Amino acid sequence: MGLIDILLARAKQGHRTIGYPKNPPVLPELFQGRPIVRPELCRSGCGKCADVCPTGAITLPTHIKNPELLLFATSDDAGGGDDTLSLDVGRCIFCGECEKVCGDKAIEFTKEHRMAASSREALKLSGETYEMAKALDKKALKVFGRSLKLRQVSAGGCNACEADINVLNTVVFDLGRFGIQFAASPRHADGLLITGPVTKNMELALRKTWDAVPEPKIVIAVGACAINGGLYAGHAETRSGIPSWLKVDLYIPGCPPHPITILDGLLRLLGKLDE
Amino acid sequence: MRSRLTLRNAEAAPLKAIEPFSAAIFAERLLRDLKGGYRLISYFAQKTGGQNARLYAVIAYDDDGLLRVAATDVAGAFESLTTDTPQAHLFEREIFEQTGLVPKGHPWLKPVRFTGASPEGMGVMKFHRVEGAAVHEVAVGPVHAGIIEPGHFRFQCEGETVLHLDTALGYQHRGVERSLKGGPDKRSIHYIETLAGDTTIGHATAWCQALESLAGVDISFRARGIREIALELERLANHVGDIGALAGDIGFLPTAAWCGRLRGDFLNMTAVICGNRFGRGLVRPGGVAFDLAKSQVADILNRLNEAHEGLDAAVPMLFDSPSVLSRFEETGRLSIHHAVDLGLVGPAARACGIEHDVRKNFTRRPEPSTRFTISTWSTGDVFARGMVRWLEIQRSIAYVRDRIRGLPEDGSMRPMKPPRNAHVAVSLVEGWRGEICHTAITGADGKLALYKVVDPSFHNWMGLAVAMRGQQISDFPLCNKSFNLSYCGHDL
């Protein structure tokens, strides 16, 4: 195998980097993206969606929690205020069970890949609006906007989130073209990208890694586990997601999120996407 | 007459068929069997109150495809077999950590996962130390340089040469086995799918086989076929990724770049079946939750052909380049004797010349129509571990091509029944890292009284440590990648 053969093979490989974000991403036909919750469609009030949810992501309005109140419920109750059917997409592992059991089509998974959010509250869905992740403030963008170096810490992650973060470094996604790179040392990083429910056995290591990152620094949570503990929320062995001593700047939901969802979140954080 | 239970893969039997031996006979027979060619595939204890517990050993004989389950009742302690048969070493440490039963005479009793450790106590244990003026110690992790799970490595070195590597894992411990008790419930399958997220299909298949055998449900041939296809796609994605990563570690960039892309192509084939790149939601008790339409079959076949062409351009050049061979050959060599003694599984074992593969040795009835060839190599080095993967990639592609065209039309999902009470089932699957072993025991109420998972990594971490002896410490990343073991699969 000589250099010429390698060059010939290289020529055959062609250009393989996707056109995203200029062109829309190519997603699997059966892709489960961001859910839409339509409380006004929930007529039966059966509560089955919450029953089948493995991570407790669904909150029912009071009149469904207390079926005897259902008799007195009016149609106004469904949509009004905080007391309404909602789905916390931060906890959601996208198993789709809620959609399957809902006879009213009140919960529906769409093909929408854009799911990252800037606050925990924005991940709690009710109705069709969704507040997408905002860019860092001007001062932070001046520091990170053209070059963001992240240290990845897996703290109980199952290696699915990690694997689909890793693919961003392949020629397909070519993360480097956006000025984003993963650094080997926290001292060379501008922030942490955390996966996993943060096991108790990893918390100290996470803290030491955080302490080693120079200021100013940011935190990105990838996957249901990091956001809220996911399936592992409430386990004595975990901290149910990123502990409160860290302030999260970007939440990327999913189990695991599709690489495009992660990329979309990172680009929004750096103000590189308009809509 | 005391007896052990003989089972085929994914067969259940009443628990009372296992009549416990006395502790002395249990130990004697287990040792005799393990010295006589059986492999210890699972070994665990179930607490029965106070200091009392029942020890279960599951052993496998590759030549007859049968599994044997033996038990003994012990109080407080049991005989360690580690000195005579090293494959028991980690199982005994695990039993000690989980139940407090002391394996008497264990040469190196220390934590496996640091269950319940204080934050300061995490990872603190007696590491194997080499003394001497020229000896120094290198500590790596738990947080590593790449996007990779955490674990701690402690090297004893003389200059650049590694004398010994000791591993402290447990950073990923999430308490999965404990949470499966009392199930199955709505969370169980999701725990299983995230045991090791890169082995979603492998572990989910093992779980479903166990539950189906406990319930006495036969799934359709079509569902079995779709599970097998998904299992091979999972193997393909990971093997292709591993070959790319091996190339990357030695700076051979063409193969690294192309395999990085091709790995994704295989993940996307799984997503054609179920929408998720890791196969989440596909394998469910009773069958598969997604059927394959004709158009999907055609789509997958097209993608498979394209990926195969890409691989033919990307991989042979790796194994043909002298600069690559000089780095792969003789690096991280493990002898077949060590591999057998340690009970290694999967490509790491086959790279040492061990002819063991669940797909061949522990087939389920009725036997599959497709003939299967075990891929082996003999040199036990990084080259062999890479080459076995390449052989398996080619055979997996042929297998998927063959299987997907001939799927029977007998439905994809059958109604499930609850598990029978007081039964035991052992379920094996050849995951891409090797043998996955799930053992399920139901209680009088039909709920899971015990669920024991053995990920292939549990057997193989010690193999990496032994392969590092006498190696340059700078070759650790390459050796580590050639095993590519799971941290969370070990730590559960």
GROMACS .gro file of N, CA, C and O in nm, chain B residues 64-116:
model
  212
  339ASP      N    1  -2.071  -2.826   2.406
  339ASP     CA    2  -2.205  -2.885   2.398
  339ASP      C    3  -2.315  -2.780   2.403
  339ASP      O    4  -2.433  -2.813   2.395
  340GLY      N    5  -2.276  -2.652   2.416
  340GLY     CA    6  -2.376  -2.545   2.413
  340GLY      C    7  -2.471  -2.549   2.531
  340GLY      O    8  -2.581  -2.495   2.524
  341LEU      N    9  -2.430  -2.611   2.641
  341LEU     CA   10  -2.519  -2.620   2.757
  341LEU      C   11  -2.466  -2.536   2.872
  341LEU      O   12  -2.345  -2.516   2.887
  342LEU      N   13  -2.560  -2.486   2.952
  342LEU     CA   14  -2.526  -2.406   3.069
  342LEU      C   15  -2.563  -2.488   3.192
  342LEU      O   16  -2.663  -2.560   3.192
  343ARG      N   17  -2.484  -2.475   3.296
  343ARG     CA   18  -2.515  -2.547   3.419
  343ARG      C   19  -2.518  -2.450   3.536
  343ARG      O   20  -2.432  -2.365   3.548
  344VAL      N   21  -2.622  -2.464   3.617
  344VAL     CA   22  -2.637  -2.375   3.732
  344VAL      C   23  -2.628  -2.460   3.859
  344VAL      O   24  -2.703  -2.556   3.875
  345ALA      N   25  -2.534  -2.425   3.945
  345ALA     CA   26  -2.519  -2.496   4.072
  345ALA      C   27  -2.532  -2.395   4.185
  345ALA      O   28  -2.510  -2.276   4.167
  346ALA      N   29  -2.570  -2.443   4.303
  346ALA     CA   30  -2.589  -2.352   4.415
  346ALA      C   31  -2.540  -2.415   4.545
  346ALA      O   32  -2.522  -2.538   4.554
  347THR      N   33  -2.516  -2.329   4.641
  347THR     CA   34  -2.485  -2.375   4.776
  347THR      C   35  -2.530  -2.269   4.875
  347THR      O   36  -2.535  -2.151   4.841
  348ASP      N   37  -2.566  -2.313   4.995
  348ASP     CA   38  -2.606  -2.217   5.099
  348ASP      C   39  -2.488  -2.192   5.190
  348ASP      O   40  -2.424  -2.286   5.238
  349VAL      N   41  -2.459  -2.065   5.212
  349VAL     CA   42  -2.344  -2.031   5.295
  349VAL      C   43  -2.385  -1.928   5.401
  349VAL      O   44  -2.488  -1.862   5.387
  350ALA      N   45  -2.304  -1.917   5.504
  350ALA     CA   46  -2.329  -1.817   5.608
  350ALA      C   47  -2.201  -1.740   5.634
  350ALA      O   48  -2.102  -1.798   5.680
  351GLY      N   49  -2.200  -1.612   5.597
  351GLY     CA   50  -2.089  -1.524   5.632
  351GLY      C   51  -1.965  -1.535   5.544
  351GLY      O   52  -1.897  -1.436   5.520
  352ALA      N   53  -1.934  -1.655   5.495
  352ALA     CA   54  -1.810  -1.671   5.418
  352ALA      C   55  -1.819  -1.790   5.325
  352ALA      O   56  -1.908  -1.874   5.337
  353PHE      N   57  -1.729  -1.796   5.229
  353PHE     CA   58  -1.721  -1.910   5.137
  353PHE      C   59  -1.577  -1.924   5.089
  353PHE      O   60  -1.497  -1.831   5.102
  354GLU      N   61  -1.544  -2.042   5.034
  354GLU     CA   62  -1.407  -2.066   4.987
  354GLU      C   63  -1.378  -1.988   4.861
  354GLU      O   64  -1.454  -1.997   4.764
  355SER      N   65  -1.269  -1.914   4.859
  355SER     CA   66  -1.229  -1.846   4.735
  355SER      C   67  -1.161  -1.945   4.641
  355SER      O   68  -1.083  -2.030   4.684
  356LEU      N   69  -1.193  -1.934   4.512
  356LEU     CA   70  -1.130  -2.022   4.413
  356LEU      C   71  -1.027  -1.947   4.328
  356LEU      O   72  -0.965  -2.004   4.238
  357THR      N   73  -1.013  -1.818   4.356
  357THR     CA   74  -0.934  -1.731   4.268
  357THR      C   75  -0.790  -1.780   4.248
  357THR      O   76  -0.738  -1.776   4.137
  358THR      N   77  -0.727  -1.826   4.355
  358THR     CA   78  -0.587  -1.868   4.343
  358THR      C   79  -0.574  -1.983   4.243
  358THR      O   80  -0.478  -1.992   4.169
  359ASP      N   81  -0.674  -2.070   4.239
  359ASP     CA   82  -0.669  -2.184   4.148
  359ASP      C   83  -0.725  -2.152   4.011
  359ASP      O   84  -0.684  -2.210   3.911
  360THR      N   85  -0.822  -2.064   4.006
  360THR     CA   86  -0.883  -2.031   3.877
  360THR      C   87  -0.914  -1.882   3.874
  360THR      O   88  -1.015  -1.836   3.926
  361PRO      N   89  -0.823  -1.804   3.812
  361PRO     CA   90  -0.833  -1.658   3.818
  361PRO      C   91  -0.964  -1.601   3.763
  361PRO      O   92  -1.001  -1.489   3.797
  362GLN      N   93  -1.035  -1.677   3.680
  362GLN     CA   94  -1.159  -1.620   3.624
  362GLN      C   95  -1.263  -1.590   3.732
  362GLN      O   96  -1.360  -1.519   3.706
  363ALA      N   97  -1.240  -1.643   3.854
  363ALA     CA   98  -1.335  -1.616   3.962
  363ALA      C   99  -1.304  -1.486   4.037
  363ALA      O  100  -1.385  -1.441   4.118
  364HIS      N  101  -1.188  -1.424   4.008
  364HIS     CA  102  -1.138  -1.319   4.098
  364HIS      C  103  -1.234  -1.201   4.114
  364HIS      O  104  -1.261  -1.157   4.226
  365LEU      N  105  -1.290  -1.152   4.003
  365LEU     CA  106  -1.374  -1.033   4.012
  365LEU      C  107  -1.514  -1.067   4.063
  365LEU      O  108  -1.576  -0.990   4.136
  366PHE      N  109  -1.562  -1.186   4.024
  366PHE     CA  110  -1.692  -1.230   4.075
  366PHE      C  111  -1.689  -1.237   4.228
  366PHE      O  112  -1.783  -1.195   4.295
  367GLU      N  113  -1.582  -1.292   4.282
  367GLU     CA  114  -1.574  -1.307   4.428
  367GLU      C  115  -1.565  -1.171   4.496
  367GLU      O  116  -1.625  -1.148   4.602
  368ARG      N  117  -1.490  -1.080   4.435
  368ARG     CA  118  -1.484  -0.944   4.491
  368ARG      C  119  -1.622  -0.879   4.486
  368ARG      O  120  -1.663  -0.808   4.578
  369GLU      N  121  -1.693  -0.904   4.378
  369GLU     CA  122  -1.827  -0.846   4.363
  369GLU      C  123  -1.924  -0.901   4.469
  369GLU      O  124  -2.000  -0.826   4.530
  370ILE      N  125  -1.918  -1.032   4.489
  370ILE     CA  126  -2.005  -1.095   4.590
  370ILE      C  127  -1.975  -1.034   4.727
  370ILE      O  128  -2.065  -1.000   4.804
  371PHE      N  129  -1.846  -1.015   4.755
  371PHE     CA  130  -1.805  -0.956   4.883
  371PHE      C  131  -1.861  -0.814   4.897
  371PHE      O  132  -1.918  -0.778   5.000
  372GLU      N  133  -1.850  -0.737   4.789
  372GLU     CA  134  -1.895  -0.598   4.797
  372GLU      C  135  -2.047  -0.588   4.808
  372GLU      O  136  -2.100  -0.503   4.878
  373GLN      N  137  -2.117  -0.678   4.739
  373GLN     CA  138  -2.264  -0.666   4.736
  373GLN      C  139  -2.331  -0.729   4.857
  373GLN      O  140  -2.440  -0.689   4.897
  374THR      N  141  -2.270  -0.833   4.914
  374THR     CA  142  -2.341  -0.904   5.022
  374THR      C  143  -2.263  -0.912   5.153
  374THR      O  144  -2.318  -0.951   5.255
  375GLY      N  145  -2.135  -0.880   5.150
  375GLY     CA  146  -2.055  -0.892   5.271
  375GLY      C  147  -2.002  -1.032   5.295
  375GLY      O  148  -1.926  -1.055   5.389
  376LEU      N  149  -2.040  -1.129   5.211
  376LEU     CA  150  -1.986  -1.264   5.225
  376LEU      C  151  -1.835  -1.260   5.195
  376LEU      O  152  -1.794  -1.204   5.094
  377VAL      N  153  -1.755  -1.322   5.280
  377VAL     CA  154  -1.611  -1.314   5.262
  377VAL      C  155  -1.560  -1.436   5.184
  377VAL      O  156  -1.579  -1.549   5.228
  378PRO      N  157  -1.496  -1.411   5.067
  378PRO     CA  158  -1.432  -1.523   4.998
  378PRO      C  159  -1.300  -1.555   5.068
  378PRO      O  160  -1.202  -1.482   5.052
  379LYS      N  161  -1.299  -1.664   5.146
  379LYS     CA  162  -1.182  -1.696   5.229
  379LYS      C  163  -1.063  -1.734   5.142
  379LYS      O  164  -1.073  -1.824   5.059
  380GLY      N  165  -0.953  -1.661   5.162
  380GLY     CA  166  -0.832  -1.691   5.087
  380GLY      C  167  -0.820  -1.614   4.956
  380GLY      O  168  -0.732  -1.643   4.875
  381HIS      N  169  -0.909  -1.515   4.934
  381HIS     CA  170  -0.896  -1.434   4.812
  381HIS      C  171  -0.768  -1.351   4.823
  381HIS      O  172  -0.746  -1.283   4.923
  382PRO      N  173  -0.683  -1.357   4.721
  382PRO     CA  174  -0.552  -1.293   4.733
  382PRO      C  175  -0.557  -1.139   4.728
  382PRO      O  176  -0.461  -1.074   4.770
  383TRP      N  177  -0.663  -1.082   4.678
  383TRP     CA  178  -0.659  -0.937   4.657
  383TRP      C  179  -0.800  -0.882   4.667
  383TRP      O  180  -0.859  -0.837   4.568
  384LEU      N  181  -0.852  -0.888   4.790
  384LEU     CA  182  -0.991  -0.851   4.810
  384LEU      C  183  -1.004  -0.699   4.821
  384LEU      O  184  -0.959  -0.639   4.919
  385LYS      N  185  -1.061  -0.637   4.721
  385LYS     CA  186  -1.078  -0.492   4.725
  385LYS      C  187  -1.204  -0.454   4.647
  385LYS      O  188  -1.264  -0.538   4.581
  386PRO      N  189  -1.245  -0.327   4.656
  386PRO     CA  190  -1.374  -0.290   4.595
  386PRO      C  191  -1.377  -0.313   4.444
  386PRO      O  192  -1.275  -0.312   4.377
  387VAL      N  193  -1.498  -0.332   4.394
  387VAL     CA  194  -1.518  -0.344   4.249
  387VAL      C  195  -1.579  -0.214   4.196
  387VAL      O  196  -1.536  -0.160   4.095
  388ARG      N  197  -1.680  -0.163   4.270
  388ARG     CA  198  -1.753  -0.044   4.223
  388ARG      C  199  -1.761   0.065   4.329
  388ARG      O  200  -1.828   0.164   4.309
  389PHE      N  201  -1.701   0.042   4.442
  389PHE     CA  202  -1.705   0.140   4.551
  389PHE      C  203  -1.849   0.178   4.586
  389PHE      O  204  -1.882   0.294   4.605
  390THR      N  205  -1.935   0.077   4.592
  390THR     CA  206  -2.074   0.100   4.627
  390THR      C  207  -2.081   0.164   4.767
  390THR      O  208  -2.025   0.110   4.861
  391GLY      N  209  -2.147   0.277   4.773
  391GLY     CA  210  -2.166   0.342   4.902
  391GLY      C  211  -2.041   0.407   4.959
  391GLY      O  212  -2.035   0.439   5.078
   0.00000   0.00000   0.00000
